[in-house]
PDB file of C-alpha atoms in Angstrom:
ATOM      1  CA  UNK A   1      14.109 -15.680 -91.532  1.00  0.00           C
ATOM      2  CA  UNK A   2      12.823 -19.763 -90.719  1.00  0.00           C
ATOM      3  CA  UNK A   3      11.180 -20.051 -87.441  1.00  0.00           C
ATOM      4  CA  UNK A   4      14.406 -22.219 -86.560  1.00  0.00           C
ATOM      5  CA  UNK A   5      16.970 -19.914 -87.387  1.00  0.00           C
ATOM      6  CA  UNK A   6      14.775 -17.705 -85.223  1.00  0.00           C
ATOM      7  CA  UNK A   7      15.364 -19.228 -82.568  1.00  0.00           C
ATOM      8  CA  UNK A   8      18.675 -20.671 -82.810  1.00  0.00           C
ATOM      9  CA  UNK A   9      19.681 -17.317 -83.358  1.00  0.00           C
ATOM     10  CA  UNK A  10      17.632 -16.102 -80.082  1.00  0.00           C
ATOM     11  CA  UNK A  11      19.551 -19.454 -78.554  1.00  0.00           C
ATOM     12  CA  UNK A  12      22.652 -17.925 -79.359  1.00  0.00           C
ATOM     13  CA  UNK A  13      21.954 -14.253 -78.436  1.00  0.00           C
ATOM     14  CA  UNK A  14      21.195 -15.944 -74.881  1.00  0.00           C
ATOM     15  CA  UNK A  15      23.709 -18.300 -74.038  1.00  0.00           C
ATOM     16  CA  UNK A  16      26.144 -15.341 -75.037  1.00  0.00           C
ATOM     17  CA  UNK A  17      24.697 -12.832 -72.931  1.00  0.00           C
ATOM     18  CA  UNK A  18      24.528 -15.522 -69.868  1.00  0.00           C
ATOM     19  CA  UNK A  19      28.075 -15.782 -70.463  1.00  0.00           C
ATOM     20  CA  UNK A  20      28.899 -11.951 -69.974  1.00  0.00           C
ATOM     21  CA  UNK A  21      30.877 -11.087 -66.583  1.00  0.00           C
ATOM     22  CA  UNK A  22      28.128  -9.339 -64.081  1.00  0.00           C
ATOM     23  CA  UNK A  23      28.039  -5.815 -63.537  1.00  0.00           C
ATOM     24  CA  UNK A  24      26.615  -3.883 -60.886  1.00  0.00           C
ATOM     25  CA  UNK A  25      23.421  -1.401 -62.124  1.00  0.00           C
ATOM     26  CA  UNK A  26      24.459   2.042 -61.777  1.00  0.00           C
ATOM     27  CA  UNK A  27      21.631   4.574 -61.617  1.00  0.00           C
ATOM     28  CA  UNK A  28      21.952   8.782 -60.537  1.00  0.00           C
ATOM     29  CA  UNK A  29      18.158  10.579 -59.896  1.00  0.00           C
ATOM     30  CA  UNK A  30      18.081  14.040 -59.281  1.00  0.00           C
ATOM     31  CA  UNK A  31      15.613  16.014 -58.534  1.00  0.00           C
ATOM     32  CA  UNK A  32      14.083  19.831 -57.700  1.00  0.00           C
ATOM     33  CA  UNK A  33      10.703  21.516 -55.764  1.00  0.00           C
ATOM     34  CA  UNK A  34      10.362  24.940 -55.310  1.00  0.00           C
ATOM     35  CA  UNK A  35      10.090  26.569 -51.703  1.00  0.00           C
ATOM     36  CA  UNK A  36       7.190  27.888 -51.102  1.00  0.00           C
ATOM     37  CA  UNK A  37       6.999  31.730 -49.938  1.00  0.00           C
ATOM     38  CA  UNK A  38       7.404  31.883 -46.633  1.00  0.00           C
ATOM     39  CA  UNK A  39       8.155  34.036 -43.509  1.00  0.00           C
ATOM     40  CA  UNK A  40      10.197  33.212 -40.278  1.00  0.00           C
ATOM     41  CA  UNK A  41      11.337  35.207 -37.240  1.00  0.00           C
ATOM     42  CA  UNK A  42      14.995  35.764 -36.716  1.00  0.00           C
ATOM     43  CA  UNK A  43      15.895  37.407 -33.850  1.00  0.00           C
ATOM     44  CA  UNK A  44      12.755  39.584 -33.441  1.00  0.00           C
ATOM     45  CA  UNK A  45      13.158  40.641 -37.659  1.00  0.00           C
ATOM     46  CA  UNK A  46      10.583  39.168 -39.763  1.00  0.00           C
ATOM     47  CA  UNK A  47      12.590  37.325 -43.086  1.00  0.00           C
ATOM     48  CA  UNK A  48      10.618  35.860 -45.725  1.00  0.00           C
ATOM     49  CA  UNK A  49      11.350  33.631 -48.157  1.00  0.00           C
ATOM     50  CA  UNK A  50      10.056  34.796 -51.782  1.00  0.00           C
ATOM     51  CA  UNK A  51       9.736  32.139 -54.972  1.00  0.00           C
ATOM     52  CA  UNK A  52      12.602  31.765 -57.243  1.00  0.00           C
ATOM     53  CA  UNK A  53      14.035  29.172 -55.031  1.00  0.00           C
ATOM     54  CA  UNK A  54      14.108  25.533 -55.812  1.00  0.00           C
ATOM     55  CA  UNK A  55      14.992  22.797 -53.134  1.00  0.00           C
ATOM     56  CA  UNK A  56      17.610  19.928 -55.269  1.00  0.00           C
ATOM     57  CA  UNK A  57      18.420  16.834 -54.632  1.00  0.00           C
ATOM     58  CA  UNK A  58      20.292  14.047 -56.193  1.00  0.00           C
ATOM     59  CA  UNK A  59      21.720  10.516 -55.248  1.00  0.00           C
ATOM     60  CA  UNK A  60      24.217   8.301 -57.112  1.00  0.00           C
ATOM     61  CA  UNK A  61      24.458   4.522 -57.003  1.00  0.00           C
ATOM     62  CA  UNK A  62      23.068   1.195 -57.107  1.00  0.00           C
ATOM     63  CA  UNK A  63      20.466  -0.981 -55.877  1.00  0.00           C
ATOM     64  CA  UNK A  64      20.557  -0.339 -52.282  1.00  0.00           C
ATOM     65  CA  UNK A  65      23.828   1.156 -52.375  1.00  0.00           C
ATOM     66  CA  UNK A  66      23.900   4.528 -52.482  1.00  0.00           C
ATOM     67  CA  UNK A  67      27.208   6.198 -53.685  1.00  0.00           C
ATOM     68  CA  UNK A  68      27.037   9.875 -53.535  1.00  0.00           C
ATOM     69  CA  UNK A  69      24.106  11.800 -52.143  1.00  0.00           C
ATOM     70  CA  UNK A  70      23.732  15.825 -51.803  1.00  0.00           C
ATOM     71  CA  UNK A  71      20.758  18.167 -51.167  1.00  0.00           C
ATOM     72  CA  UNK A  72      20.648  22.211 -51.284  1.00  0.00           C
ATOM     73  CA  UNK A  73      19.148  25.376 -52.322  1.00  0.00           C
ATOM     74  CA  UNK A  74      19.669  27.259 -55.164  1.00  0.00           C
ATOM     75  CA  UNK A  75      17.949  30.521 -55.775  1.00  0.00           C
ATOM     76  CA  UNK A  76      17.674  32.674 -58.766  1.00  0.00           C
ATOM     77  CA  UNK A  77      15.988  35.906 -59.972  1.00  0.00           C
ATOM     78  CA  UNK A  78      13.554  37.732 -56.708  1.00  0.00           C
ATOM     79  CA  UNK A  79      15.084  34.953 -54.458  1.00  0.00           C
ATOM     80  CA  UNK A  80      18.430  35.381 -55.626  1.00  0.00           C
ATOM     81  CA  UNK A  81      18.315  38.629 -53.367  1.00  0.00           C
ATOM     82  CA  UNK A  82      16.702  37.604 -49.963  1.00  0.00           C
ATOM     83  CA  UNK A  83      18.795  37.020 -46.884  1.00  0.00           C
ATOM     84  CA  UNK A  84      18.816  33.465 -47.325  1.00  0.00           C
ATOM     85  CA  UNK A  85      17.930  31.248 -45.054  1.00  0.00           C
ATOM     86  CA  UNK A  86      19.193  31.547 -41.396  1.00  0.00           C
ATOM     87  CA  UNK A  87      18.797  29.002 -38.551  1.00  0.00           C
ATOM     88  CA  UNK A  88      18.469  26.325 -41.744  1.00  0.00           C
ATOM     89  CA  UNK A  89      19.289  22.452 -41.580  1.00  0.00           C
ATOM     90  CA  UNK A  90      19.737  19.217 -44.120  1.00  0.00           C
ATOM     91  CA  UNK A  91      18.137  15.733 -42.891  1.00  0.00           C
ATOM     92  CA  UNK A  92      18.731  12.893 -45.359  1.00  0.00           C
ATOM     93  CA  UNK A  93      15.935   9.812 -44.284  1.00  0.00           C
ATOM     94  CA  UNK A  94      15.356   6.536 -45.852  1.00  0.00           C
ATOM     95  CA  UNK A  95      11.407   4.818 -45.461  1.00  0.00           C
ATOM     96  CA  UNK A  96      10.468   1.148 -46.418  1.00  0.00           C
ATOM     97  CA  UNK A  97       8.363   0.266 -49.068  1.00  0.00           C
ATOM     98  CA  UNK A  98       5.578   0.716 -46.559  1.00  0.00           C
ATOM     99  CA  UNK A  99       6.946   4.608 -45.864  1.00  0.00           C
ATOM    100  CA  UNK A 100       7.833   3.241 -42.633  1.00  0.00           C
ATOM    101  CA  UNK A 101      10.714   5.739 -41.586  1.00  0.00           C
ATOM    102  CA  UNK A 102      13.646   3.284 -40.981  1.00  0.00           C
ATOM    103  CA  UNK A 103      16.730   5.476 -40.903  1.00  0.00           C
ATOM    104  CA  UNK A 104      17.396   9.368 -40.397  1.00  0.00           C
ATOM    105  CA  UNK A 105      20.474  11.535 -40.813  1.00  0.00           C
ATOM    106  CA  UNK A 106      19.734  14.577 -39.030  1.00  0.00           C
ATOM    107  CA  UNK A 107      22.255  17.421 -40.513  1.00  0.00           C
ATOM    108  CA  UNK A 108      23.594  20.525 -38.116  1.00  0.00           C
ATOM    109  CA  UNK A 109      21.946  23.255 -37.392  1.00  0.00           C
ATOM    110  CA  UNK A 110      24.291  26.282 -38.844  1.00  0.00           C
ATOM    111  CA  UNK A 111      23.089  29.628 -37.378  1.00  0.00           C
ATOM    112  CA  UNK A 112      24.080  31.864 -39.897  1.00  0.00           C
ATOM    113  CA  UNK A 113      22.135  32.738 -43.244  1.00  0.00           C
ATOM    114  CA  UNK A 114      23.487  31.188 -46.300  1.00  0.00           C
ATOM    115  CA  UNK A 115      21.097  32.123 -49.581  1.00  0.00           C
ATOM    116  CA  UNK A 116      22.916  28.714 -50.661  1.00  0.00           C
ATOM    117  CA  UNK A 117      22.513  25.784 -47.997  1.00  0.00           C
ATOM    118  CA  UNK A 118      23.966  22.552 -49.443  1.00  0.00           C
ATOM    119  CA  UNK A 119      24.551  19.627 -47.189  1.00  0.00           C
ATOM    120  CA  UNK A 120      26.553  16.129 -48.918  1.00  0.00           C
ATOM    121  CA  UNK A 121      25.296  12.433 -46.827  1.00  0.00           C
ATOM    122  CA  UNK A 122      28.041   9.513 -46.691  1.00  0.00           C
ATOM    123  CA  UNK A 123      27.792   6.856 -48.296  1.00  0.00           C
ATOM    124  CA  UNK A 124      24.724   4.693 -47.801  1.00  0.00           C
ATOM    125  CA  UNK A 125      23.821   1.256 -47.405  1.00  0.00           C
ATOM    126  CA  UNK A 126      20.182  -0.100 -47.507  1.00  0.00           C
ATOM    127  CA  UNK A 127      18.331  -2.578 -45.794  1.00  0.00           C
ATOM    128  CA  UNK A 128      15.134  -1.796 -47.308  1.00  0.00           C
ATOM    129  CA  UNK A 129      13.972  -0.474 -50.996  1.00  0.00           C
ATOM    130  CA  UNK A 130      11.910   2.009 -50.757  1.00  0.00           C
ATOM    131  CA  UNK A 131      12.798   5.887 -51.162  1.00  0.00           C
ATOM    132  CA  UNK A 132      15.655   8.297 -49.480  1.00  0.00           C
ATOM    133  CA  UNK A 133      13.923  11.957 -48.961  1.00  0.00           C
ATOM    134  CA  UNK A 134      16.225  15.362 -48.487  1.00  0.00           C
ATOM    135  CA  UNK A 135      14.070  18.114 -46.124  1.00  0.00           C
ATOM    136  CA  UNK A 136      15.252  21.749 -45.676  1.00  0.00           C
ATOM    137  CA  UNK A 137      13.962  23.058 -41.710  1.00  0.00           C
ATOM    138  CA  UNK A 138      14.846  26.652 -41.295  1.00  0.00           C
ATOM    139  CA  UNK A 139      14.126  27.514 -37.935  1.00  0.00           C
ATOM    140  CA  UNK A 140      12.880  24.219 -36.650  1.00  0.00           C
ATOM    141  CA  UNK A 141       9.815  23.579 -39.009  1.00  0.00           C
ATOM    142  CA  UNK A 142      10.356  21.789 -42.092  1.00  0.00           C
ATOM    143  CA  UNK A 143      10.268  23.279 -45.176  1.00  0.00           C
ATOM    144  CA  UNK A 144      10.621  21.647 -48.120  1.00  0.00           C
ATOM    145  CA  UNK A 145      11.424  17.571 -49.293  1.00  0.00           C
ATOM    146  CA  UNK A 146      12.590  15.809 -52.321  1.00  0.00           C
ATOM    147  CA  UNK A 147      12.268  11.815 -52.696  1.00  0.00           C
ATOM    148  CA  UNK A 148      13.643   9.284 -54.777  1.00  0.00           C
ATOM    149  CA  UNK A 149      12.566   5.770 -54.781  1.00  0.00           C
ATOM    150  CA  UNK A 150      14.978   3.577 -54.673  1.00  0.00           C
ATOM    151  CA  UNK A 151      13.624   0.197 -56.132  1.00  0.00           C
ATOM    152  CA  UNK A 152      15.328  -3.092 -58.505  1.00  0.00           C
TER     153      UNK A 152
END
């Protein structure tokens, strides 16, 4: 193929692509972070969260638009035998590229113990690129976080 033929092919392809309708970009990100072993007090009793649990955060959307977001804990092995997480809540935060948190969606605190706490968050239209994070709090203490970068 000559240089002229290659150039004509490249220009024809570029022109054809320019005529195609634009479609929004869609992306899904999912990540898990291990929940480290910790103890906490509930009604005078010590509760131990053993190894074997992970905190998973899922984000769907495109650009700065999040169409679906969910975070929760999954436990297996010894972790599945524990009494679970008491006085728990899951928060979602959004930060800009300089790591400045500009929006927070604080979840409700649930007194009941649950082995698999989970929360969905409403769709979001973010004013800045940066990151979306989910945080698990147990008894008022942040125990684990999981974040996804939201970029162009």
